[in-house]
Coordinates of C-alpha atoms in Angstrom, one line a residue:
M1 CA 122.3 -64.7 -95.1
N2 CA 119.6 -65.1 -97.3
L3 CA 118.2 -61.4 -97.9
K4 CA 115.4 -62.7 -100.3
K5 CA 113.4 -64.4 -97.3
Y6 CA 113.9 -61.4 -95.1
L7 CA 112.7 -59.1 -97.8
A8 CA 109.5 -61.5 -98.2
L9 CA 108.9 -61.2 -94.3
T10 CA 109.2 -57.4 -94.7
R11 CA 106.9 -57.2 -97.4
L12 CA 104.4 -59.4 -95.6
G13 CA 104.6 -56.9 -92.6
M14 CA 103.9 -54.1 -94.6
M15 CA 100.8 -55.7 -96.2
E16 CA 99.6 -56.5 -92.7
K17 CA 100.0 -52.9 -91.8
L18 CA 97.8 -51.8 -94.7
H19 CA 95.3 -54.4 -94.1
Y20 CA 94.6 -52.7 -90.5
R21 CA 94.0 -49.3 -92.2
L22 CA 91.3 -48.5 -89.8
G23 CA 93.6 -49.0 -86.6
T24 CA 96.1 -46.7 -87.9
F25 CA 93.5 -44.0 -88.4
V26 CA 92.3 -44.3 -85.1
T27 CA 95.8 -44.3 -83.6
L28 CA 96.3 -41.2 -85.6
F29 CA 93.2 -39.4 -84.2
G30 CA 94.1 -40.4 -80.5
N31 CA 97.6 -39.0 -81.2
L32 CA 96.0 -35.7 -82.5
I33 CA 93.9 -35.4 -79.3
Y34 CA 97.0 -36.0 -77.3
L35 CA 99.0 -33.4 -79.1
V36 CA 96.3 -31.0 -78.5
L37 CA 96.6 -31.5 -74.7
I38 CA 100.4 -31.2 -74.9
Y39 CA 100.2 -27.8 -76.6
F40 CA 97.9 -26.5 -73.9
L41 CA 99.8 -28.2 -71.2
W42 CA 103.1 -26.6 -72.1
K43 CA 101.7 -23.3 -73.3
A44 CA 100.6 -22.9 -69.4
I45 CA 104.1 -24.0 -68.2
Y46 CA 106.0 -21.5 -70.3
A47 CA 103.1 -18.9 -69.4
S48 CA 103.8 -19.7 -65.7
S49 CA 107.3 -19.6 -65.7
G50 CA 107.5 -16.0 -66.9
S51 CA 110.1 -16.5 -69.6
D52 CA 110.1 -17.4 -73.1
V53 CA 113.2 -19.8 -72.6
V54 CA 113.1 -22.4 -70.1
N55 CA 116.0 -24.8 -69.8
G56 CA 117.6 -23.7 -73.3
M57 CA 114.1 -24.3 -75.1
T58 CA 111.5 -22.0 -76.3
L59 CA 107.9 -23.0 -76.3
N60 CA 108.3 -23.7 -80.1
D61 CA 111.4 -25.9 -79.6
T62 CA 109.5 -27.9 -77.0
L63 CA 106.5 -28.5 -79.2
V64 CA 108.4 -29.4 -82.3
Y65 CA 110.4 -31.8 -80.3
L66 CA 107.3 -33.5 -78.6
V67 CA 105.2 -33.6 -81.7
L68 CA 108.1 -35.3 -83.6
A69 CA 108.7 -37.7 -80.7
T70 CA 105.0 -38.7 -80.9
A71 CA 105.5 -39.4 -84.3
L72 CA 108.7 -41.2 -83.9
F73 CA 107.1 -43.4 -81.2
N74 CA 104.4 -44.5 -83.7
F75 CA 107.0 -45.2 -86.3
L76 CA 109.3 -47.2 -84.3
E77 CA 106.9 -48.9 -81.8
V78 CA 106.5 -52.6 -82.1
F79 CA 104.1 -55.0 -80.0
L80 CA 106.2 -58.2 -79.7
V81 CA 105.4 -58.5 -76.0
W82 CA 101.8 -58.4 -76.5
D83 CA 102.0 -60.8 -79.6
M84 CA 104.5 -63.4 -77.8
S85 CA 101.9 -63.3 -74.7
R86 CA 99.0 -64.1 -76.8
E87 CA 101.0 -67.0 -78.7
I88 CA 102.1 -68.5 -75.8
Q89 CA 98.7 -68.7 -74.2
S90 CA 97.1 -69.9 -77.5
G91 CA 100.1 -72.4 -78.2
S92 CA 100.7 -70.9 -81.8
I93 CA 104.2 -69.8 -80.9
V94 CA 105.0 -73.4 -81.6
L95 CA 104.6 -72.7 -85.7
K96 CA 107.0 -70.2 -85.3
L97 CA 109.6 -72.0 -83.4
L98 CA 109.3 -74.8 -86.1
K99 CA 110.3 -72.4 -88.8
P100 CA 113.6 -72.9 -90.5
M101 CA 114.5 -69.4 -89.3
S102 CA 115.3 -68.0 -85.6
F103 CA 112.4 -66.6 -83.9
R104 CA 114.4 -63.2 -83.5
N105 CA 114.8 -62.7 -87.1
Y106 CA 111.4 -63.9 -88.1
S107 CA 109.9 -61.4 -85.6
F108 CA 112.6 -58.5 -86.3
W109 CA 111.9 -58.6 -90.4
S110 CA 108.2 -59.0 -90.1
Y111 CA 108.1 -55.8 -87.9
I112 CA 110.4 -54.1 -90.0
G113 CA 107.7 -54.2 -92.7
E114 CA 105.1 -52.4 -90.2
N115 CA 107.9 -49.7 -89.4
I116 CA 108.4 -49.1 -92.9
M117 CA 104.6 -48.3 -93.3
S118 CA 104.2 -46.4 -90.3
F119 CA 107.2 -44.0 -91.5
F120 CA 105.1 -43.1 -94.4
L121 CA 101.7 -43.3 -92.7
T122 CA 103.0 -41.1 -89.5
F123 CA 106.4 -39.7 -89.3
L124 CA 107.1 -38.4 -92.7
P125 CA 103.7 -36.6 -93.0
T126 CA 104.1 -35.0 -89.3
F127 CA 107.7 -34.3 -90.2
I128 CA 106.7 -32.2 -93.6
I129 CA 103.7 -30.6 -91.9
I130 CA 105.9 -29.4 -88.9
N131 CA 108.6 -27.9 -91.1
I132 CA 106.0 -26.2 -93.2
L133 CA 104.2 -24.9 -90.0
T134 CA 107.3 -23.6 -88.6
H135 CA 108.6 -22.1 -91.6
G136 CA 111.6 -24.5 -92.5
S137 CA 112.9 -24.5 -88.8
I138 CA 114.1 -27.9 -89.4
A139 CA 117.5 -27.7 -91.1
L140 CA 117.7 -30.3 -94.1
S141 CA 121.4 -30.9 -94.6
F142 CA 123.7 -33.7 -93.6
N143 CA 121.8 -33.9 -90.2
L144 CA 119.2 -36.1 -92.3
L145 CA 121.9 -38.7 -93.3
F146 CA 123.0 -39.0 -89.4
F147 CA 119.2 -39.0 -88.6
V148 CA 118.6 -42.1 -90.7
L149 CA 121.6 -43.8 -89.2
S150 CA 120.5 -43.0 -85.8
V151 CA 116.8 -44.2 -86.4
V152 CA 118.1 -47.7 -87.7
M153 CA 120.1 -48.1 -84.5
A154 CA 117.1 -46.9 -82.3
L155 CA 114.8 -49.3 -84.0
V156 CA 117.2 -52.2 -83.2
I157 CA 117.7 -51.0 -79.6
N158 CA 113.8 -50.6 -79.1
F159 CA 113.3 -54.0 -80.8
S160 CA 115.9 -55.6 -78.4
I161 CA 114.4 -54.1 -75.2
D162 CA 110.9 -55.5 -76.3
M163 CA 112.4 -58.8 -77.1
I164 CA 114.2 -59.0 -73.6
C165 CA 110.7 -58.3 -71.9
A166 CA 108.9 -60.6 -74.3
T167 CA 111.3 -63.5 -73.3
I168 CA 110.0 -63.1 -69.8
C169 CA 106.7 -64.3 -71.1
L170 CA 108.2 -67.6 -71.4
Y171 CA 108.2 -67.6 -67.4
T172 CA 105.2 -65.5 -66.6
E173 CA 102.8 -66.5 -69.6
S174 CA 101.4 -63.0 -68.7
T175 CA 103.1 -59.7 -69.4
W176 CA 100.5 -57.0 -69.1
G177 CA 102.0 -55.2 -65.8
L178 CA 105.5 -55.8 -67.1
N179 CA 104.8 -54.3 -70.4
M180 CA 103.0 -51.4 -68.8
V181 CA 106.1 -50.8 -66.5
K182 CA 108.4 -51.2 -69.6
E183 CA 106.3 -48.7 -71.6
C184 CA 106.4 -45.9 -68.8
I185 CA 110.1 -46.2 -68.2
V186 CA 111.1 -46.1 -72.1
L187 CA 108.7 -43.0 -72.5
L188 CA 110.0 -41.1 -69.7
L189 CA 113.6 -41.9 -69.7
S190 CA 113.8 -41.7 -73.6
G191 CA 112.6 -38.1 -73.7
A192 CA 109.5 -39.1 -75.4
S193 CA 107.1 -37.8 -72.8
I194 CA 109.2 -34.9 -71.4
P195 CA 112.6 -33.5 -73.2
L196 CA 115.5 -34.5 -71.2
A197 CA 116.5 -30.8 -70.8
F198 CA 113.8 -30.4 -68.2
F199 CA 115.3 -33.2 -66.2
P200 CA 117.1 -32.5 -63.0
E201 CA 121.0 -32.0 -63.7
S202 CA 121.8 -35.2 -61.4
L203 CA 119.3 -37.3 -63.3
R204 CA 120.0 -36.2 -66.8
K205 CA 123.8 -37.1 -66.1
I206 CA 122.8 -40.7 -65.4
V207 CA 119.9 -40.9 -68.2
Q208 CA 122.1 -39.7 -71.1
Y209 CA 124.0 -43.0 -70.8
L210 CA 121.1 -45.3 -70.6
P211 CA 119.8 -47.2 -73.7
F212 CA 116.2 -45.6 -73.2
R213 CA 117.6 -41.9 -74.4
C214 CA 119.1 -43.6 -77.8
I215 CA 115.8 -44.6 -78.8
Y216 CA 114.0 -41.1 -79.1
D217 CA 116.0 -38.2 -77.7
T218 CA 119.3 -38.9 -79.6
P219 CA 117.6 -39.3 -83.0
L220 CA 115.5 -36.1 -82.4
N221 CA 118.9 -34.0 -81.4
V222 CA 120.6 -35.4 -84.4
L223 CA 117.5 -34.2 -86.5
L224 CA 117.0 -31.0 -85.0
Q225 CA 120.8 -30.4 -84.4
K226 CA 119.7 -29.3 -80.7
N227 CA 122.2 -29.3 -77.5
G228 CA 125.1 -28.6 -79.5
Y229 CA 124.9 -31.8 -81.9
T230 CA 127.3 -30.9 -84.5
I231 CA 129.8 -33.6 -85.9
G232 CA 132.7 -32.4 -83.4
N233 CA 130.1 -31.9 -80.5
G234 CA 128.1 -34.4 -79.1
L235 CA 126.9 -36.2 -82.4
L236 CA 129.8 -38.7 -82.7
F237 CA 129.5 -39.7 -78.8
S238 CA 125.8 -40.3 -79.4
L239 CA 126.1 -42.4 -82.3
V240 CA 128.8 -44.6 -80.7
L241 CA 126.9 -44.9 -77.6
Q242 CA 123.9 -46.1 -79.7
L243 CA 126.0 -48.7 -81.5
A244 CA 127.6 -49.9 -78.1
W245 CA 123.9 -50.6 -76.8
C246 CA 122.8 -52.0 -80.2
L247 CA 125.5 -54.4 -79.8
A248 CA 125.2 -55.1 -75.9
L249 CA 121.4 -55.7 -75.9
T250 CA 121.3 -57.7 -79.1
A251 CA 123.8 -60.0 -77.4
I252 CA 121.8 -60.0 -74.1
G253 CA 118.5 -60.8 -75.8
C254 CA 120.1 -63.5 -77.7
A255 CA 121.7 -65.1 -74.8
F256 CA 118.4 -64.7 -72.5
W257 CA 116.3 -66.3 -75.5
S258 CA 118.6 -69.1 -75.7
V259 CA 118.4 -70.2 -72.2
S260 CA 114.9 -69.2 -71.6
L261 CA 113.5 -71.2 -74.7
K262 CA 114.4 -74.4 -72.9
K263 CA 112.0 -73.5 -70.2
I264 CA 109.1 -72.7 -72.4
T265 CA 105.6 -74.3 -71.7
V266 CA 103.0 -74.1 -74.0
N267 CA 99.2 -73.7 -73.3
G268 CA 96.4 -74.4 -75.7
G269 CA 97.4 -75.4 -79.3

């Protein structure tokens, strides 16, 4: 593997992210409004419950989880489905397919650059501010090392799911509805919108084995060390499950792309 060319793509991705600074600030402003709404919503929920602890989580635990989940979403999000849909409709995808590099690798390493910049622009500042406001409630020990490992696998899983959905563009050419459904499913079943601790027991038993949980809930539980996430309890199982989904979704995505590429129809160009 020629690491130099992949690093060059990553650098280009970082530069592209910096080029659209206004878009980043608009996104941050929108997330700020979202977090304000989340605060008042969950404050009302806890007030109506008549208890300081609901499903094993205090209001502070819930808010910290959801704020970091939002920051993690901004950090890990890729727009491969939207980009591929536009490229197929315009015909510009042909230029990427002619490059001496697989389309998947080209896209992955390009988005890595954007993810790195999003980490420094959104997740890291949010993490520092939350830790200060909560007076150091987030432990800073071995969990950080496992968190980094978990986030890397979450990034691969998230990209693989997007890659599978984006490949469907080769058949439909328009994926607005598909992408909306995908976003809703991922945000709901990953715990990014509602902590999985609030799910019904029967549903939670199913969701904990799905790949969506591995994107947000697992890294956050590793970081916050909630739900018994220690080396001997829960942590090892979650990391192994993440690795299994990384390998499975990567294999499925590559196989689906190889088969679907033969059926590509390009418009425009």
